[in-house]
XYZ file of C-alpha atoms in Angstrom:
774
model
C 27.190 49.916 54.120
C 28.225 46.265 54.096
C 31.168 45.448 51.810
C 33.057 42.268 50.875
C 35.757 41.406 53.455
C 38.529 42.253 51.022
C 41.119 44.989 50.557
C 40.561 46.885 47.324
C 40.538 50.221 45.524
C 37.445 51.578 43.767
C 38.533 53.933 40.998
C 37.203 55.976 38.109
C 38.608 58.259 35.426
C 37.266 61.088 33.317
C 38.816 61.213 29.855
C 38.715 63.210 26.615
C 37.596 60.172 24.629
C 37.721 56.393 24.365
C 41.069 55.634 22.715
C 44.108 55.130 25.012
C 47.049 57.465 24.262
C 45.068 59.286 21.555
C 42.712 60.539 24.278
C 43.840 61.682 27.703
C 42.843 61.162 31.323
C 41.785 64.519 32.812
C 40.655 63.313 36.233
C 41.341 60.353 38.513
C 39.517 59.463 41.720
C 39.843 56.504 44.026
C 38.854 55.156 47.427
C 40.875 52.519 49.298
C 38.945 50.006 51.410
C 40.435 47.900 54.224
C 38.334 45.577 56.387
C 35.108 47.051 55.043
C 36.034 50.676 55.806
C 37.351 53.603 53.786
C 40.945 54.252 54.834
C 42.014 56.782 52.200
C 40.740 58.796 49.231
C 42.445 60.485 46.320
C 41.237 62.691 43.477
C 43.111 64.894 41.036
C 42.558 66.898 37.861
C 45.330 66.915 35.224
C 46.448 69.521 32.726
C 46.742 68.277 29.152
C 48.349 69.815 26.061
C 45.120 69.703 24.017
C 41.630 71.181 24.222
C 38.902 69.174 25.938
C 36.229 68.345 23.312
C 32.992 70.255 23.846
C 30.948 67.081 24.337
C 33.343 65.943 27.081
C 33.160 69.326 28.805
C 29.394 68.956 28.950
C 29.466 65.290 29.985
C 31.993 65.803 32.788
C 31.405 69.501 33.559
C 35.202 69.840 33.512
C 36.031 73.030 31.607
C 39.360 73.888 30.064
C 40.139 76.553 32.659
C 39.611 73.992 35.440
C 42.826 72.296 34.281
C 44.919 75.462 34.421
C 47.883 75.148 36.797
C 47.045 71.491 37.494
C 49.829 68.896 37.432
C 50.272 66.657 34.424
C 49.487 62.982 34.853
C 53.208 62.240 34.679
C 53.815 64.635 37.579
C 51.670 62.593 39.959
C 51.941 59.148 38.395
C 54.041 57.792 41.255
C 51.570 59.173 43.817
C 48.685 57.359 42.083
C 50.687 54.137 41.835
C 51.477 54.315 45.571
C 47.833 55.027 46.364
C 46.695 51.958 44.401
C 49.529 49.734 45.612
C 51.004 46.572 44.077
C 48.678 43.663 43.214
C 45.679 45.498 44.710
C 42.193 44.343 43.728
C 40.708 47.013 41.423
C 36.947 47.593 41.350
C 35.030 49.935 39.068
C 32.005 50.392 36.841
C 33.065 49.210 33.358
C 36.537 49.178 34.903
C 38.180 47.654 31.839
C 37.897 51.053 30.169
C 39.637 52.806 33.078
C 42.422 50.211 33.124
C 43.031 50.714 29.397
C 43.044 54.518 29.686
C 45.426 54.454 32.669
C 47.757 52.160 30.746
C 47.794 54.762 27.987
C 49.045 57.260 30.578
C 51.775 54.927 31.850
C 50.131 53.041 34.744
C 49.716 49.377 33.819
C 47.114 47.688 36.024
C 46.389 44.868 33.577
C 47.982 42.269 35.884
C 45.990 43.400 38.907
C 42.874 41.412 39.835
C 39.776 43.431 38.948
C 35.967 43.369 39.199
C 33.465 45.158 36.974
C 30.470 46.191 39.102
C 28.211 46.498 36.051
C 28.702 42.772 35.376
C 28.066 41.870 39.035
C 24.918 44.016 38.986
C 23.715 42.181 35.861
C 24.048 38.937 37.838
C 22.157 39.904 40.977
C 19.772 42.588 39.680
C 18.195 40.767 36.709
C 15.043 42.882 37.049
C 16.788 46.125 36.038
C 16.378 47.503 32.533
C 19.947 48.843 32.350
C 23.185 48.660 34.302
C 24.507 52.125 33.550
C 25.699 53.905 36.679
C 23.292 56.787 36.116
C 20.277 54.506 35.860
C 21.127 52.207 38.779
C 21.907 55.284 40.893
C 18.384 56.544 40.232
C 16.443 53.333 40.801
C 18.596 52.033 43.687
C 18.957 55.521 45.232
C 22.758 55.465 45.315
C 24.844 58.360 46.557
C 26.036 59.680 43.190
C 27.726 62.905 44.284
C 29.350 65.025 43.034
C 27.466 64.357 39.818
C 29.372 64.132 36.537
C 32.731 63.811 38.283
C 35.075 60.885 38.955
C 34.630 60.905 42.743
C 30.850 60.932 42.313
C 31.134 57.806 40.161
C 33.418 56.206 42.768
C 30.909 56.896 45.555
C 28.039 55.444 43.510
C 30.120 52.407 42.489
C 30.990 51.676 46.110
C 27.325 51.748 47.127
C 26.395 49.578 44.145
C 29.022 47.052 45.205
C 27.516 46.997 48.685
C 24.006 46.368 47.379
C 25.276 43.623 45.063
C 27.189 42.028 47.943
C 24.053 41.951 50.087
C 22.226 40.048 47.350
C 25.143 37.664 46.863
C 24.942 36.806 50.577
C 21.381 35.565 49.949
C 22.654 32.664 47.797
C 21.991 29.255 49.360
C 24.792 26.710 49.691
C 24.118 24.902 46.397
C 24.224 28.102 44.348
C 27.264 29.337 46.224
C 29.118 26.119 45.415
C 28.202 26.349 41.720
C 29.261 30.004 41.660
C 32.608 29.325 43.287
C 33.301 26.426 40.915
C 32.613 28.524 37.812
C 34.513 31.537 39.081
C 37.507 29.360 40.022
C 38.080 29.063 36.252
C 37.842 32.798 35.696
C 39.707 36.043 36.319
C 41.343 36.359 39.778
C 39.167 39.288 40.877
C 35.953 37.317 40.462
C 37.530 34.312 42.184
C 38.395 36.516 45.177
C 34.906 38.024 45.370
C 33.041 34.701 45.372
C 35.493 32.974 47.682
C 34.856 35.789 50.178
C 31.208 34.715 50.512
C 32.078 32.304 53.299
C 29.505 29.861 54.636
C 25.989 30.156 53.187
C 23.361 31.325 55.680
C 20.298 31.060 53.441
C 18.534 27.854 52.405
C 16.078 28.985 49.769
C 16.536 30.580 46.380
C 16.335 34.384 46.749
C 13.250 36.113 45.389
C 15.276 38.180 42.903
C 16.287 34.981 41.064
C 12.739 33.934 40.254
C 11.825 34.607 36.635
C 8.276 35.853 36.184
C 6.005 33.792 33.984
C 5.059 35.222 30.589
C 1.777 37.083 30.385
C -1.088 35.033 28.961
C -4.335 36.559 27.755
C -7.724 35.010 27.277
C -9.107 34.931 23.751
C -11.782 37.476 22.936
C -14.351 38.004 20.207
C -13.129 38.317 16.632
C -13.017 41.965 15.522
C -13.954 42.833 11.906
C -10.322 43.712 11.215
C -9.035 40.408 12.596
C -11.706 38.554 10.668
C -10.606 40.116 7.373
C -6.960 39.376 8.117
C -7.696 35.747 9.014
C -9.617 35.211 5.771
C -7.295 33.025 3.762
C -6.740 34.093 0.128
C -6.273 31.664 -2.730
C -2.918 29.937 -2.963
C -0.486 32.031 -5.003
C -2.394 35.284 -4.469
C -1.704 38.117 -2.026
C -4.239 40.073 0.031
C -3.159 43.551 1.126
C -4.858 44.744 4.314
C -4.449 48.384 5.275
C -3.259 48.382 8.865
C -4.682 51.094 11.130
C -2.415 53.498 12.965
C -3.722 52.312 16.337
C -1.192 49.846 17.744
C -3.824 47.292 18.774
C -4.015 45.307 15.526
C -1.544 42.582 16.415
C -2.949 42.036 19.915
C -6.462 41.766 18.420
C -5.146 39.268 15.929
C -3.512 37.091 18.587
C -6.516 37.291 20.914
C -8.922 36.339 18.139
C -6.804 33.462 16.797
C -9.218 30.631 16.058
C -8.468 26.944 16.428
C -9.312 25.999 12.860
C -7.691 22.694 11.892
C -8.153 23.466 8.190
C -5.764 26.447 8.332
C -2.440 27.116 10.030
C -1.876 30.864 10.454
C 1.795 31.883 10.493
C 1.806 35.392 12.006
C 5.131 36.947 11.070
C 6.325 40.099 12.885
C 9.274 42.392 12.276
C 10.834 42.169 15.750
C 9.797 39.184 17.853
C 11.539 40.324 21.045
C 9.880 43.748 20.984
C 6.521 42.148 20.186
C 6.751 39.779 23.151
C 7.642 42.648 25.492
C 4.681 44.659 24.278
C 1.925 42.055 23.898
C 0.422 39.116 25.744
C 0.413 35.757 23.993
C -2.795 33.718 24.361
C -2.739 30.031 25.147
C -2.615 27.934 22.016
C -0.297 30.303 20.140
C 3.209 28.879 19.600
C 6.123 31.306 19.668
C 8.958 30.184 17.390
C 12.184 31.733 18.636
C 14.951 32.423 16.102
C 18.072 30.299 16.573
C 20.197 33.155 17.903
C 17.883 33.470 20.947
C 18.032 29.765 21.828
C 20.877 27.887 23.481
C 22.506 25.003 21.612
C 22.703 22.143 24.110
C 25.814 20.553 22.573
C 27.555 23.933 22.384
C 26.620 24.635 26.004
C 28.026 21.263 27.077
C 31.282 22.013 25.277
C 31.317 25.495 26.827
C 30.865 24.098 30.335
C 33.908 21.838 29.947
C 36.299 24.729 29.303
C 39.186 24.711 31.737
C 39.478 28.514 31.699
C 36.823 31.212 31.306
C 37.306 34.826 30.362
C 35.494 37.161 32.760
C 32.583 37.579 30.301
C 32.378 33.826 29.751
C 32.318 33.253 33.512
C 29.491 35.682 34.274
C 27.459 34.267 31.374
C 28.158 30.695 32.538
C 26.960 31.679 36.012
C 23.717 33.111 34.630
C 23.125 29.874 32.730
C 23.691 27.870 35.910
C 21.556 30.112 38.121
C 18.590 30.746 35.856
C 18.624 27.712 33.504
C 17.113 29.816 30.695
C 15.307 28.369 27.714
C 16.242 31.424 25.658
C 18.359 34.560 25.829
C 15.370 36.679 26.898
C 15.311 34.900 30.259
C 18.695 36.189 31.403
C 20.155 39.678 31.550
C 23.068 39.355 29.160
C 25.299 42.416 29.368
C 28.297 43.858 27.556
C 30.529 41.348 25.795
C 28.384 38.447 27.010
C 26.397 38.908 23.789
C 29.515 38.180 21.745
C 30.158 35.056 23.831
C 26.553 33.919 23.363
C 26.625 34.435 19.603
C 30.119 33.049 19.211
C 29.804 29.956 21.422
C 26.287 29.175 22.618
C 23.515 30.204 20.218
C 21.629 27.661 18.130
C 21.885 27.372 14.381
C 19.120 26.240 12.020
C 20.305 22.662 12.514
C 20.437 22.683 16.326
C 18.075 20.208 17.979
C 16.847 22.764 20.505
C 15.753 24.957 17.590
C 14.259 22.264 15.344
C 12.228 20.783 18.226
C 10.024 23.894 18.108
C 8.546 22.713 14.807
C 7.137 19.484 16.223
C 3.371 19.236 16.843
C 2.678 22.796 15.776
C -0.704 24.339 16.704
C -2.838 26.266 14.222
C -1.492 29.713 15.183
C 2.237 30.448 15.140
C 4.122 33.654 15.994
C 7.612 34.266 14.623
C 9.817 36.994 13.104
C 10.354 38.106 9.510
C 14.004 37.158 9.230
C 13.606 33.658 10.618
C 10.569 32.910 8.442
C 12.109 34.210 5.228
C 15.312 32.326 5.972
C 13.684 28.932 6.203
C 11.509 29.585 3.150
C 14.725 29.674 1.117
C 16.146 26.552 2.775
C 14.543 23.336 1.426
C 16.243 21.323 4.193
C 14.871 23.429 7.046
C 12.798 21.653 9.701
C 9.895 24.039 9.073
C 9.438 22.857 5.494
C 7.424 19.810 6.544
C 4.995 22.100 8.394
C 4.511 24.469 5.472
C 1.771 22.895 3.379
C -1.516 23.725 1.651
C -3.083 24.595 5.018
C -0.605 27.414 5.609
C -1.757 31.023 5.612
C 1.108 33.497 5.907
C 0.232 36.804 7.618
C 3.050 39.357 7.427
C 2.706 42.151 9.977
C 4.567 45.401 9.300
C 4.988 44.463 5.647
C 6.482 47.865 4.804
C 9.609 46.540 6.544
C 9.644 43.366 4.456
C 12.216 44.750 2.041
C 14.681 45.448 4.833
C 14.084 42.207 6.730
C 14.223 40.134 3.520
C 17.496 41.863 2.685
C 18.876 40.627 6.004
C 17.307 37.176 5.721
C 18.785 36.559 2.278
C 22.021 38.253 3.168
C 25.266 36.815 4.493
C 26.593 38.443 7.601
C 29.787 38.039 9.579
C 30.772 39.884 12.767
C 34.497 40.062 13.426
C 33.775 40.494 17.167
C 31.657 37.312 17.245
C 34.369 35.373 15.425
C 37.026 36.656 17.802
C 34.909 35.757 20.841
C 34.413 32.261 19.421
C 38.157 31.942 18.756
C 39.147 32.106 22.426
C 41.236 29.019 23.183
C 41.782 28.144 19.495
C 45.208 29.476 18.453
C 44.799 28.595 14.775
C 41.426 30.347 14.519
C 42.666 33.363 16.490
C 45.591 33.675 14.078
C 43.158 33.570 11.135
C 40.975 36.229 12.800
C 44.004 38.502 13.234
C 44.889 38.059 9.556
C 41.282 38.753 8.528
C 41.255 41.977 10.529
C 44.547 43.110 8.975
C 43.101 42.458 5.489
C 39.939 44.402 6.379
C 41.951 47.397 7.596
C 44.099 47.388 4.476
C 41.152 46.951 2.118
C 38.681 49.458 3.564
C 41.248 52.302 3.430
C 39.908 53.881 6.657
C 36.402 54.190 5.185
C 33.465 53.361 7.453
C 31.680 51.731 4.499
C 33.689 50.111 1.715
C 32.039 48.302 -1.194
C 33.813 45.120 -2.231
C 33.979 44.240 -5.917
C 34.955 41.049 -7.672
C 38.477 42.371 -8.237
C 38.927 42.956 -4.466
C 37.972 39.360 -3.754
C 40.138 38.010 -6.572
C 43.410 39.451 -5.269
C 46.027 37.057 -3.819
C 45.480 38.307 -0.232
C 41.734 37.543 -0.415
C 42.372 34.168 -2.025
C 44.852 33.385 0.726
C 42.206 34.216 3.343
C 39.743 31.868 1.638
C 42.289 29.050 1.681
C 43.061 29.572 5.362
C 39.356 29.703 6.145
C 38.816 26.401 4.322
C 41.545 24.843 6.452
C 39.924 26.165 9.635
C 36.528 24.770 8.590
C 38.015 21.371 7.744
C 39.626 21.133 11.170
C 36.192 20.795 12.807
C 35.674 21.200 16.561
C 33.868 24.525 16.089
C 30.821 25.635 18.046
C 27.575 25.818 16.068
C 27.203 29.631 16.154
C 30.856 30.156 15.235
C 30.539 27.703 12.342
C 27.542 29.649 10.996
C 29.515 32.915 11.118
C 32.458 31.327 9.291
C 30.296 29.714 6.608
C 28.716 33.105 5.853
C 32.185 34.648 5.740
C 33.266 31.963 3.285
C 30.408 32.898 0.928
C 31.138 36.625 1.289
C 34.796 36.120 0.348
C 33.950 33.975 -2.696
C 34.364 36.216 -5.755
C 32.181 33.864 -7.836
C 29.172 34.481 -5.582
C 29.102 38.274 -5.696
C 27.101 38.549 -8.924
C 23.721 40.226 -8.371
C 24.713 41.006 -4.792
C 25.947 44.035 -2.864
C 29.048 43.230 -0.814
C 30.700 45.572 1.689
C 32.798 46.060 4.819
C 31.353 48.209 7.610
C 32.986 49.737 10.678
C 30.459 51.211 13.090
C 30.931 54.118 15.449
C 31.779 51.823 18.368
C 34.627 50.253 16.384
C 32.896 46.936 15.681
C 33.456 45.538 12.195
C 31.159 43.526 9.954
C 31.106 42.057 6.469
C 27.862 41.927 4.482
C 26.542 40.506 1.224
C 22.878 41.066 0.242
C 20.776 40.597 -2.928
C 20.523 43.645 -5.144
C 16.772 43.009 -5.720
C 14.214 41.397 -3.429
C 10.762 41.218 -5.068
C 11.407 38.258 -7.360
C 13.009 36.298 -4.511
C 9.894 36.901 -2.406
C 7.646 35.818 -5.248
C 9.592 32.616 -5.810
C 9.841 31.649 -2.138
C 6.575 33.038 -0.735
C 3.846 34.466 -2.950
C 3.818 31.698 -5.584
C 3.649 28.925 -2.976
C 1.431 30.113 -0.133
C -1.700 32.078 0.580
C -0.295 35.377 1.823
C -1.739 38.416 3.597
C 0.387 41.548 3.961
C -0.500 44.190 6.567
C 0.520 47.452 4.915
C 0.484 51.171 5.805
C -2.468 53.327 4.806
C -2.719 54.063 1.051
C 0.525 52.252 0.224
C -0.619 49.458 -2.072
C 0.882 51.176 -5.143
C 4.219 51.932 -3.452
C 5.391 48.434 -2.521
C 7.347 47.907 -5.731
C 10.440 46.510 -4.059
C 8.521 43.680 -2.346
C 5.706 43.067 -4.855
C 6.540 42.310 -8.499
C 4.268 43.997 -11.042
C 3.038 40.589 -12.169
C 1.814 39.624 -8.693
C -1.958 39.263 -8.320
C -3.228 41.247 -5.308
C -6.476 42.166 -3.556
C -6.686 45.292 -1.389
C -8.876 45.445 1.738
C -9.299 48.819 3.422
C -9.744 48.777 7.195
C -12.345 50.900 8.936
C -10.888 53.765 10.951
C -11.517 54.596 14.592
C -10.687 57.642 16.700
C -7.524 55.816 17.795
C -6.232 56.045 14.223
C -6.006 59.838 14.357
C -3.705 61.943 16.502
C -3.092 65.695 16.811
C -0.550 66.611 14.108
C 0.596 70.187 13.529
C 3.005 71.627 10.966
C 5.209 74.493 12.083
C 8.314 76.243 10.802
C 10.437 76.800 13.874
C 13.533 75.398 15.529
C 13.583 72.688 18.186
C 14.750 75.263 20.728
C 11.267 76.094 22.006
C 10.453 72.399 22.562
C 13.659 71.995 24.554
C 13.315 75.077 26.722
C 9.563 74.667 27.268
C 8.662 71.014 26.706
C 5.053 70.131 25.943
C 4.271 67.882 28.889
C 6.372 65.664 31.136
C 8.131 63.541 28.514
C 9.040 64.722 25.008
C 10.783 62.905 22.160
C 12.578 64.930 19.474
C 13.770 63.240 16.285
C 16.809 64.732 14.539
C 18.212 63.320 11.281
C 21.877 62.919 12.252
C 24.156 62.262 15.177
C 26.014 65.472 14.391
C 22.884 67.562 15.006
C 22.156 65.591 18.177
C 25.681 66.269 19.433
C 25.332 69.997 18.687
C 22.076 70.102 20.651
C 23.673 68.226 23.526
C 26.542 70.715 23.734
C 24.319 73.777 23.356
C 21.439 72.923 25.694
C 22.380 70.298 28.317
C 23.729 72.581 31.033
C 21.108 75.274 30.444
C 18.287 72.742 30.706
C 19.814 71.118 33.781
C 19.678 74.470 35.577
C 15.967 74.609 34.759
C 15.413 71.096 36.086
C 14.937 69.590 32.614
C 16.717 66.289 31.893
C 18.162 65.887 28.389
C 18.964 62.427 27.020
C 20.814 62.230 23.701
C 21.540 59.311 21.416
C 25.222 58.241 21.317
C 25.981 60.478 24.318
C 23.746 58.692 26.833
C 24.608 55.065 26.051
C 22.829 52.487 23.891
C 19.107 52.135 23.227
C 18.410 49.901 26.222
C 20.110 52.342 28.582
C 18.407 55.402 27.062
C 14.965 53.771 27.337
C 15.585 52.927 30.975
C 16.897 56.381 31.886
C 14.086 58.134 30.009
C 11.488 56.088 31.910
C 13.176 56.694 35.269
C 13.983 60.402 34.793
C 11.982 63.012 36.736
C 9.741 65.261 34.668
C 10.255 67.179 32.510
C 12.566 65.075 30.351
C 13.480 65.385 26.659
C 14.978 62.563 24.604
C 16.713 63.364 21.300
C 17.416 60.517 18.877
C 17.259 59.657 15.182
C 14.043 58.436 13.527
C 15.733 55.143 12.622
C 16.577 54.444 16.259
C 13.143 55.578 17.421
C 11.441 52.895 15.312
C 12.909 50.295 17.665
C 11.945 52.040 20.925
C 9.794 50.153 23.459
C 8.281 52.212 26.279
C 5.336 51.705 28.566
C 1.938 53.031 27.417
C 0.883 56.566 28.373
C 4.478 57.765 28.812
C 5.275 60.286 26.061
C 3.422 63.600 25.809
C 4.791 64.944 22.554
C 6.775 63.878 19.479
C 8.710 66.424 17.427
C 9.946 65.501 13.941
C 12.535 68.065 12.917
C 13.277 66.692 9.456
C 11.702 64.215 7.040
C 13.540 60.898 7.535
C 14.655 60.075 4.008
C 17.062 57.203 3.455
C 20.625 58.456 3.261
C 21.590 58.629 -0.434
C 24.956 57.019 0.364
C 23.389 54.003 2.074
C 24.871 51.121 0.119
C 21.690 49.095 -0.461
C 19.401 52.100 -1.012
C 21.739 53.690 -3.565
C 22.094 50.487 -5.577
C 18.360 49.781 -5.672
C 17.475 53.379 -6.573
C 19.369 52.914 -9.816
C 16.750 50.398 -11.000
C 14.015 53.061 -11.179
C 13.336 55.686 -13.839
C 13.149 58.269 -11.057
C 14.741 56.738 -7.967
C 13.631 59.564 -5.685
C 9.936 59.682 -6.668
C 9.396 55.975 -7.323
C 11.546 54.510 -4.550
C 12.757 57.148 -2.078
C 9.390 58.847 -1.419
C 7.428 55.605 -0.872
C 10.050 54.439 1.619
C 9.736 57.806 3.384
C 5.943 57.469 3.643
C 6.228 53.938 5.005
C 8.746 55.132 7.610
C 6.498 58.034 8.652
C 3.655 55.575 9.222
C 5.898 53.375 11.367
C 7.103 56.374 13.400
C 3.542 57.474 14.109
C 2.536 53.958 15.082
C 5.557 53.630 17.387
C 4.521 56.881 19.043
C 0.932 55.674 19.420
C 2.166 52.703 21.461
C 3.391 54.942 24.270
C 1.775 58.347 23.813
C -0.512 59.872 26.401
C -4.202 60.163 25.523
C -3.767 63.751 24.338
C -0.200 63.400 23.058
C 0.473 65.124 19.763
C 3.021 65.394 16.957
C 4.722 68.467 15.520
C 6.485 68.357 12.146
C 8.985 71.172 11.539
C 10.461 70.454 8.092
C 10.251 73.495 5.763
C 10.447 71.226 2.750
C 6.757 70.437 3.228
C 6.013 73.895 1.814
C 9.168 74.655 -0.167
C 9.611 71.484 -2.239
C 7.324 70.130 -4.941
C 7.082 66.756 -3.195
C 6.208 68.477 0.098
C 2.506 68.670 -0.688
C 2.398 64.914 -1.288
C 4.131 64.123 2.012
C 2.020 66.586 4.004
C -1.148 65.159 2.482
C -0.020 61.668 3.493
C 0.534 62.758 7.109
C -2.835 64.503 7.197
C -4.496 61.103 6.663
C -3.640 60.418 10.309
C -4.330 63.879 11.748
C -7.282 64.586 13.983
C -9.856 66.917 12.556
C -10.464 70.159 14.422
C -13.599 68.856 16.089
C -11.633 65.843 17.350
C -8.693 67.812 18.734
C -8.157 67.737 22.519
C -7.801 70.943 24.477
C -4.382 72.573 23.965
C -1.826 71.309 26.430
C -0.143 73.902 28.570
C 3.586 74.229 28.256
C 5.677 73.675 31.348
C 6.675 77.068 32.673
C 8.114 75.561 35.833
C 9.781 72.192 35.969
C 8.185 69.715 38.305
C 10.197 69.083 41.427
C 8.686 65.713 42.177
C 10.073 62.534 40.676
C 7.658 60.124 39.042
C 7.266 56.891 40.947
C 9.011 54.147 39.003
C 6.757 51.177 38.519
C 7.918 47.580 38.565
C 7.350 47.448 34.793
C 9.699 50.371 34.297
C 12.394 48.642 36.317
C 12.218 45.547 34.182
C 12.932 45.088 30.509
C 10.662 47.100 28.253
């Protein structure tokens, strides 16, 4: 194992939670390295005066009785301090968390140089889908033992460091010099690591730095479905095309795109990034990236001239220098680098790098809902000159148009993005601190707090507006930061809250946001879209009468039904049982279970994880196994059988490789939460908000869930719905009938799949596609 020629300590902690002082350290482990060799090790459990939360006991496998008769942290604090030593370089996976937790216990390492191995891995392993220690241990075959414990994490981190170091040694002289220059402006730990590289021995760019070219497909014959979608309706009218369940519609549409100079087809998708990962884009189709994915050249120039970089700024600056990306998709941004990108580097609607996309447009264009709707409402947008009588607007996934239009016509401000953009600007940082204090005082510890005109008319809010005006007048703000602040200015303006829903939100990870969205959407869509352009909406099966929030009653429409194929039907069964049987005896290698709340997911995690592990079944749970990107990666890499539990809302955004999932279990009908701010307000506009608004949104979501599943299900993969309300509630018959539209008939059903009675002991081979971004 080759290591950097430095002296350092690799450490890890296990804790009862994420908040220093409020949560406690229950285990510490460390390894001291001198001259590339381990010279000492230390690990210790600690007794604490409180109970270990059940989720933590399962995550760490440290039970309450394991802490009996153990010393307190205070008892051995001096021993740990002596083990680490003064001014020692600290290395760890997400080590900032460990440093904060140790400070809460009385050991302040904040002045020590440090290195986060997850950030280094994101630099030199750009092909990986996640940088969680569990995932990289699996795909890089690291020694991660003992599992679940601090020393196991230390062992895996040390091996990860070694593998990263080996790749760093492959950098040629030019890239080494650039790296050392950038890191000389950054945190001392990163300076030390890159200075230790010594003289470059390689001359060519390493293979792992080469970005693969995007997939390009050849155009094929025009299918009947694509032909009907491409048929341009009259200006001012809307054609509704029933979209099949089979997830091939969009690829057919792109492949069949015709070069017809008389018509420019704007194909508008819900999520452009997910679409590009899933599909191949034929030659002649222009992808229009939203501004937040593109780099603002002037902002990047200003960024490069900074005299000092934070650690996250430095690693992001290095990725920009190494990979020279045209957009964010071409680098592996990680952790707080996203905040730096959005706060200092991303384009705005006025950025030249963004507006250049609209020059010399071809006849077929691919872009996302939010971007398209945003420039429809902006008469000064660069796209306006390209939107003319030749334009034919094709909206894919139109059942999501309400939600994406809500975002597009909303004002949004992230306190984290503003804070990241404030680095180095004392006046702006002071304003951000004041803003956060006002938010804390105003929201009264509520996760969601609706702001009313009287809240925004109080002296404290007025004072914030005045200070914000001063900040904006001072100039010298990066383009993405300016956009955040201008939205914040509109949100705080009490005169602009009429007809809008305004609120403060604190999410589970502690990030804070301010929102303002229109209370109604349909008339805005009619004014900006339907009345001006020929429009085709791709809608779920039998939903033309349930699109009231995006189609005004006065809007002229034509409905085209699509012909069904065998791919539009899947095995769907309705059962009244618990999820227990699907956990203990999964149907196939990979199973997805959808539960309606994080509380239920947490209960399942606590109840079943250890039992399933003993049977060789891997359980992945939302909120307890990292973010979506990490869960996708670990689910793909996990040996069979594996079960993934998450909410339906999160599942809609999942991207997995085809032929991966054997069964989908829907435990509960995924209604909108009645306390959701936007849903609750809009429901009030209907005579019967549940029947006329809530049920249609449920049906649309069920269609999207089934289609998501079809993208990665195995050929005989089926769906089981467990909700008793299908038989017990009056609306149940309607919902069940809707689902049966997509169910295979008995003569179409595949042979029953055998349940796993014994877990497989072989690990699936991980393909190159599974290693890379999904």
